[in-house]
Coordinates of C-alpha atoms and ligand atoms in Angstrom, one line a residue:
M650 CA -2.2 -21.2 6.8
R651 CA -0.4 -18.2 5.5
H652 CA 2.3 -15.9 7.1
F653 CA 2.8 -12.3 6.1
L654 CA 6.6 -12.1 5.9
T655 CA 7.1 -10.2 2.7
L656 CA 4.9 -9.0 -0.1
A657 CA 6.8 -11.5 -2.4
D658 CA 4.7 -14.3 -0.9
F659 CA 1.4 -13.0 -2.3
T660 CA -0.1 -12.5 -5.7
K661 CA -1.3 -9.1 -6.8
E662 CA -4.9 -10.3 -6.4
E663 CA -4.3 -11.3 -2.8
L664 CA -2.6 -8.0 -1.9
L665 CA -5.5 -6.1 -3.4
E666 CA -8.0 -8.3 -1.5
M667 CA -6.3 -7.3 1.8
I668 CA -6.4 -3.6 0.7
A669 CA -10.1 -3.9 -0.2
L670 CA -10.7 -5.4 3.3
A671 CA -8.8 -2.6 4.9
Q672 CA -10.9 0.0 3.1
K673 CA -14.1 -1.8 4.1
I674 CA -13.1 -2.1 7.7
K675 CA -11.8 1.5 7.8
A676 CA -15.2 2.7 6.6
Q677 CA -16.9 0.6 9.3
T678 CA -14.5 1.9 11.9
K679 CA -15.2 5.5 10.9
R680 CA -19.0 4.8 11.3
K681 CA -18.1 3.4 14.8
E682 CA -19.2 -0.1 13.6
F683 CA -16.8 -2.5 15.3
V684 CA -17.3 -5.8 13.6
P685 CA -15.8 -8.6 15.7
Y686 CA -13.9 -10.3 12.9
M687 CA -11.4 -11.7 15.4
E688 CA -13.5 -12.1 18.5
R689 CA -11.6 -13.4 21.5
Q690 CA -8.4 -13.8 19.6
T691 CA -5.0 -12.9 20.9
L692 CA -2.3 -11.2 18.9
G693 CA 1.2 -11.7 20.4
M694 CA 3.4 -8.7 19.5
I695 CA 7.1 -9.4 20.0
F696 CA 9.4 -6.3 19.7
E697 CA 13.2 -6.6 19.6
K698 CA 13.3 -2.9 18.4
S699 CA 11.6 0.3 19.4
S700 CA 8.2 1.3 17.9
T701 CA 5.5 3.9 18.2
R702 CA 3.2 3.3 15.2
T703 CA 3.5 -0.5 14.9
R704 CA 2.8 -1.1 18.5
V705 CA -0.1 1.3 18.9
S706 CA -1.7 0.3 15.5
F707 CA -1.5 -3.4 16.1
E708 CA -2.7 -3.2 19.7
T709 CA -5.6 -0.9 18.9
G710 CA -6.4 -2.8 15.7
I711 CA -6.8 -6.2 17.3
Y712 CA -8.9 -4.7 20.1
Q713 CA -11.2 -3.1 17.6
L714 CA -11.5 -6.4 15.8
G715 CA -12.8 -8.0 19.1
G716 CA -9.5 -9.4 20.3
V717 CA -6.6 -8.4 22.5
G718 CA -2.9 -7.6 21.9
L719 CA -0.1 -8.8 24.1
F720 CA 2.9 -6.4 24.0
L721 CA 6.0 -8.6 24.4
S722 CA 9.2 -6.6 24.6
A723 CA 12.3 -8.8 24.1
N724 CA 13.7 -7.1 27.2
D725 CA 10.9 -8.5 29.3
I726 CA 10.5 -12.0 27.9
Q727 CA 13.1 -14.9 28.0
L728 CA 13.9 -14.3 24.3
G729 CA 16.0 -11.4 25.5
R730 CA 17.9 -13.7 27.9
G731 CA 18.8 -16.2 25.2
E732 CA 15.8 -18.5 24.9
P733 CA 15.9 -19.6 21.2
M734 CA 13.5 -18.1 18.7
K735 CA 12.3 -21.6 17.8
D736 CA 11.3 -22.4 21.4
T737 CA 9.7 -19.0 21.8
A738 CA 7.7 -19.7 18.7
R739 CA 6.6 -23.1 19.8
V740 CA 5.5 -21.8 23.2
I741 CA 3.7 -18.5 22.2
S742 CA 2.0 -20.0 19.1
R743 CA 0.3 -22.6 21.3
M744 CA -1.3 -19.8 23.3
V745 CA -2.1 -17.0 20.9
D746 CA -4.0 -16.9 17.6
M747 CA -1.6 -14.7 15.6
V748 CA 1.8 -13.2 16.1
M749 CA 3.5 -10.0 15.0
I750 CA 7.3 -9.7 15.2
R751 CA 9.7 -6.8 14.9
T752 CA 13.3 -8.1 14.8
F753 CA 16.7 -7.7 13.3
E754 CA 17.7 -10.4 10.8
H755 CA 14.9 -11.5 8.5
S756 CA 16.0 -15.1 9.0
K757 CA 14.9 -14.8 12.7
L758 CA 11.4 -14.0 11.6
E759 CA 11.5 -16.9 9.1
E760 CA 12.7 -19.2 11.9
F761 CA 9.8 -18.1 14.1
A762 CA 7.3 -18.6 11.3
A763 CA 8.7 -22.1 10.5
Y764 CA 8.0 -23.2 14.1
S765 CA 4.7 -21.3 14.6
K766 CA 1.3 -23.0 14.6
V767 CA -0.4 -19.6 13.9
P768 CA 0.0 -16.9 11.2
V769 CA 3.1 -14.6 11.7
I770 CA 3.2 -11.0 10.5
N771 CA 6.4 -9.1 9.8
G772 CA 6.3 -5.9 11.9
L773 CA 9.7 -4.9 10.4
T774 CA 13.0 -6.7 9.9
D775 CA 16.4 -5.4 8.7
S776 CA 15.3 -6.4 5.2
Y777 CA 11.6 -5.6 4.8
H778 CA 8.7 -3.6 6.2
P779 CA 5.7 -5.0 4.3
V780 CA 2.9 -3.8 6.6
Q781 CA 4.1 -0.2 6.0
L782 CA 4.0 -0.6 2.2
M783 CA 0.4 -2.0 2.3
T784 CA -0.4 1.2 4.3
D785 CA 1.4 3.4 1.8
Y786 CA -0.6 1.9 -1.0
L787 CA -3.9 2.4 0.8
T788 CA -2.8 6.0 1.3
M789 CA -1.9 6.4 -2.4
L790 CA -5.4 5.1 -3.2
E791 CA -7.0 7.7 -0.9
F792 CA -5.0 10.5 -2.4
G793 CA -5.8 9.4 -6.0
K794 CA -2.2 8.3 -6.7
A795 CA -2.7 4.6 -7.2
D796 CA -3.6 4.6 -10.9
N797 CA -0.4 3.7 -12.8
P798 CA 1.7 6.0 -10.6
V799 CA 5.3 6.9 -11.0
C800 CA 7.0 6.7 -7.5
A801 CA 10.4 7.9 -6.5
Y802 CA 12.2 6.6 -3.4
V803 CA 15.2 8.8 -2.4
G804 CA 17.6 7.6 0.2
D805 CA 18.9 4.4 1.8
G806 CA 18.5 1.1 0.0
N807 CA 17.1 -0.4 3.2
N808 CA 14.1 -2.3 4.4
M809 CA 11.7 0.4 3.2
A810 CA 13.3 0.5 -0.3
H811 CA 13.1 -3.2 -0.5
S812 CA 9.5 -3.2 0.4
W813 CA 8.8 -0.5 -2.2
L814 CA 10.4 -2.8 -4.7
M815 CA 8.2 -5.6 -3.8
L816 CA 5.0 -3.5 -3.9
A817 CA 5.9 -1.9 -7.3
S818 CA 7.0 -5.2 -8.9
K819 CA 3.9 -7.1 -7.7
L820 CA 1.4 -4.4 -8.6
G821 CA 3.1 -3.3 -11.8
F822 CA 3.9 0.4 -11.5
E823 CA 7.0 2.5 -12.1
L824 CA 9.4 2.9 -9.2
R825 CA 12.7 4.9 -9.4
I826 CA 15.1 4.4 -6.6
A827 CA 18.0 6.9 -6.0
T828 CA 20.6 5.9 -3.4
P829 CA 24.1 7.1 -2.8
K830 CA 26.9 4.8 -4.1
G831 CA 27.5 2.0 -1.6
Y832 CA 23.9 2.3 -0.2
E833 CA 22.1 0.5 -3.0
C834 CA 19.4 -2.1 -2.4
D835 CA 20.4 -5.7 -1.8
P836 CA 21.1 -7.3 -5.3
Q837 CA 19.1 -10.4 -4.4
V838 CA 16.1 -8.3 -3.6
V839 CA 16.6 -6.4 -6.8
A840 CA 16.8 -9.6 -8.8
M841 CA 13.6 -11.0 -7.2
A842 CA 11.8 -7.7 -7.9
G843 CA 13.0 -7.9 -11.5
K844 CA 11.4 -11.3 -11.9
F845 CA 8.1 -10.0 -10.5
A846 CA 8.3 -6.9 -12.7
A847 CA 8.7 -9.1 -15.8
E848 CA 5.3 -10.6 -15.0
S849 CA 3.5 -7.5 -13.8
G850 CA 4.9 -4.9 -16.3
A851 CA 6.4 -2.8 -13.5
K852 CA 9.2 -0.5 -14.5
L853 CA 12.1 -0.4 -11.9
I854 CA 14.8 2.2 -12.3
F855 CA 17.9 2.5 -10.1
G856 CA 20.4 5.3 -10.0
N857 CA 22.4 7.7 -7.9
D858 CA 20.7 10.9 -9.0
P859 CA 17.7 11.9 -6.7
K860 CA 16.7 14.8 -9.0
A861 CA 16.4 12.5 -12.0
A862 CA 14.4 10.0 -9.9
V863 CA 11.8 12.6 -8.7
S864 CA 11.4 14.3 -12.1
N865 CA 7.7 14.5 -13.0
C866 CA 6.7 11.8 -10.5
D867 CA 3.4 11.3 -8.6
V868 CA 4.7 10.1 -5.3
V869 CA 8.0 11.0 -3.5
T870 CA 9.1 9.1 -0.5
T871 CA 12.1 8.6 1.7
D872 CA 13.2 7.1 5.0
T873 CA 15.7 7.7 7.7
W874 CA 19.4 7.5 6.7
V875 CA 20.2 5.6 10.0
S876 CA 17.9 2.7 10.6
M877 CA 17.5 0.9 13.9
G878 CA 20.7 -1.1 14.6
Q879 CA 22.9 1.2 12.5
E880 CA 23.5 3.9 15.2
D881 CA 27.2 3.3 15.2
E882 CA 27.4 4.2 11.5
K883 CA 25.6 7.5 12.0
E884 CA 28.4 9.9 11.2
I885 CA 29.6 8.1 8.1
R886 CA 26.0 7.8 6.8
L887 CA 25.1 11.5 7.4
K888 CA 28.1 12.4 5.2
A889 CA 27.3 9.8 2.5
F890 CA 23.7 11.0 2.1
E891 CA 24.5 14.7 1.6
G892 CA 22.4 15.9 -1.3
Y893 CA 19.7 13.4 -0.7
M894 CA 17.4 15.5 1.5
V895 CA 13.9 15.8 0.1
D896 CA 13.2 19.6 0.2
E897 CA 11.2 22.1 -1.7
A898 CA 13.8 22.3 -4.5
M899 CA 13.6 18.6 -5.0
M900 CA 9.8 18.5 -4.7
S901 CA 9.5 21.2 -7.4
L902 CA 10.9 18.7 -9.9
A903 CA 8.0 16.3 -9.2
K904 CA 4.5 16.8 -10.6
K905 CA 2.7 19.9 -9.1
D906 CA 0.2 17.7 -7.2
A907 CA 2.8 15.0 -6.1
I908 CA 2.3 13.6 -2.7
F909 CA 5.1 13.0 -0.2
L910 CA 5.1 9.9 2.0
H911 CA 7.3 9.0 5.0
C912 CA 6.9 5.9 7.2
L913 CA 8.1 7.9 10.2
P914 CA 9.9 8.6 12.4
A915 CA 11.2 11.5 10.3
Y916 CA 14.5 13.3 11.0
R917 CA 14.1 16.9 9.8
G918 CA 17.1 18.5 8.3
Y919 CA 18.4 15.1 7.2
E920 CA 16.2 13.0 4.8
V921 CA 13.5 15.7 4.7
S922 CA 13.4 19.4 5.3
E923 CA 11.1 20.9 7.9
E924 CA 9.3 22.9 5.2
T925 CA 8.6 19.9 3.0
F926 CA 7.5 17.7 5.9
E927 CA 5.0 20.3 7.2
K928 CA 3.7 21.1 3.8
H929 CA 2.8 17.4 3.3
A930 CA 1.7 16.7 6.9
E931 CA -1.8 15.7 5.9
E932 CA -0.5 12.9 3.6
I933 CA 2.1 11.8 6.2
F934 CA -0.2 11.6 9.1
T935 CA -3.0 10.0 7.1
E936 CA -0.3 7.4 6.2
A937 CA 0.5 7.0 9.9
E938 CA -3.2 6.5 10.7
N939 CA -3.6 4.0 7.9
R940 CA -1.3 1.6 9.7
L941 CA -4.3 0.8 11.9
H942 CA -6.6 0.2 8.9
A943 CA -4.2 -1.6 6.6
Q944 CA -3.1 -4.0 9.3
K945 CA -6.7 -4.9 10.1
G946 CA -7.1 -5.9 6.5
I947 CA -4.0 -8.1 6.7
M948 CA -5.0 -9.7 10.0
V949 CA -8.6 -10.4 8.9
W950 CA -7.3 -11.8 5.6
L951 CA -4.8 -14.1 7.3
N952 CA -7.5 -15.2 9.8
S953 CA -9.8 -16.2 7.0
H954 CA -7.0 -18.3 5.3
R955 CA -6.2 -20.7 8.0
N956 CA -7.2 -24.2 8.9
D957 CA -7.3 -24.0 12.7
E958 CA -9.1 -26.2 15.1
N959 CA -11.8 -23.7 15.8
P960 CA -13.2 -22.6 12.5
E961 CA -16.3 -21.3 14.3
L962 CA -14.1 -18.6 15.8
R963 CA -13.5 -17.3 12.3
V964 CA -15.8 -14.6 11.0
K965 CA -15.7 -14.5 7.2
S966 CA -15.1 -11.2 5.6
Ligands
CP1330 N1 6.8 3.4 10.6 C1 7.0 2.6 11.7 O1 7.1 1.4 11.6 O2 7.0 3.3 12.9 P1 7.4 2.7 14.3 O3 8.9 2.4 14.2 O4 7.1 3.8 15.3 O5 6.6 1.4 14.6
NVA1331 N1 14.3 2.0 8.0 C1 13.8 2.3 9.3 C2 12.3 2.2 9.3 C3 11.6 2.6 10.6 C4 10.1 2.4 10.6 C5 14.4 1.3 10.4 O1 14.5 0.1 10.1 O2 14.7 1.8 11.5

């Protein structure tokens, strides 16, 4: 049985298998062919943080695969009143077939997975957002930007930046990350990405100059400067990130046909200008829709790599 906690846990081939599945199932969905790859299965969805895309895409996705999603807000289950993560894992994983969790510390997700009898998917932690990066890669493929791309991430060295590092270092493309001083990526994540890059041939470049990062690149991306849980730091952060807004002046340094991606929600006038956002709305909202498709690929892949007691429930891809 495999969990989907970070992209670090998978080979390039495995990640590409999931993407290929996502493409196949997306095409089927567009033809209104709903193949019950996960018939009668239940996906438990535990949220300790807010969500629009993750909730709607997982709930709709599992339904379209023939199963059902259970939205479990930490405020409504006993987890929010202090029931330990490991007990929550041992209870829920005896009842459902797969679990998705959005939480704070990555270690809480790892603890849940350690005690879970069923595959666990990371729906965002403070450290990583891997389902989003699978989505972003699917979107890059669709916009013709997945062939040896040069990507630039401008902004906070946060969960999104870390997951970009994992994607680039696993798949072997060039990623430039520009962050303000003091907001760099976690050195441990950088070191791990460096090891993967040595194997894949990825080029990882770090700096504090957003203009240098976006220069002649194929994909520009950013994320909020104030992630969930950092609300108290808002004023300090807004000051620290001055000069990091992706606007038309910055985009003009990238290739003419460069795409702009944003995991959303976007804060116009901060990490991205209104003009740049609206100019790239087609890419951004295709990316948002692709959460639905990419995650189906991930769920079906995990479902076909498990040794459960009911193999007849598994529909091979
Ligand atoms: N991008 C993303 O994960 O969006 P939500 O926070 O709305 O789920
Ligand atoms: N970095 C952001 C991503 C939101 C999808 C956060 O963690 O809040």
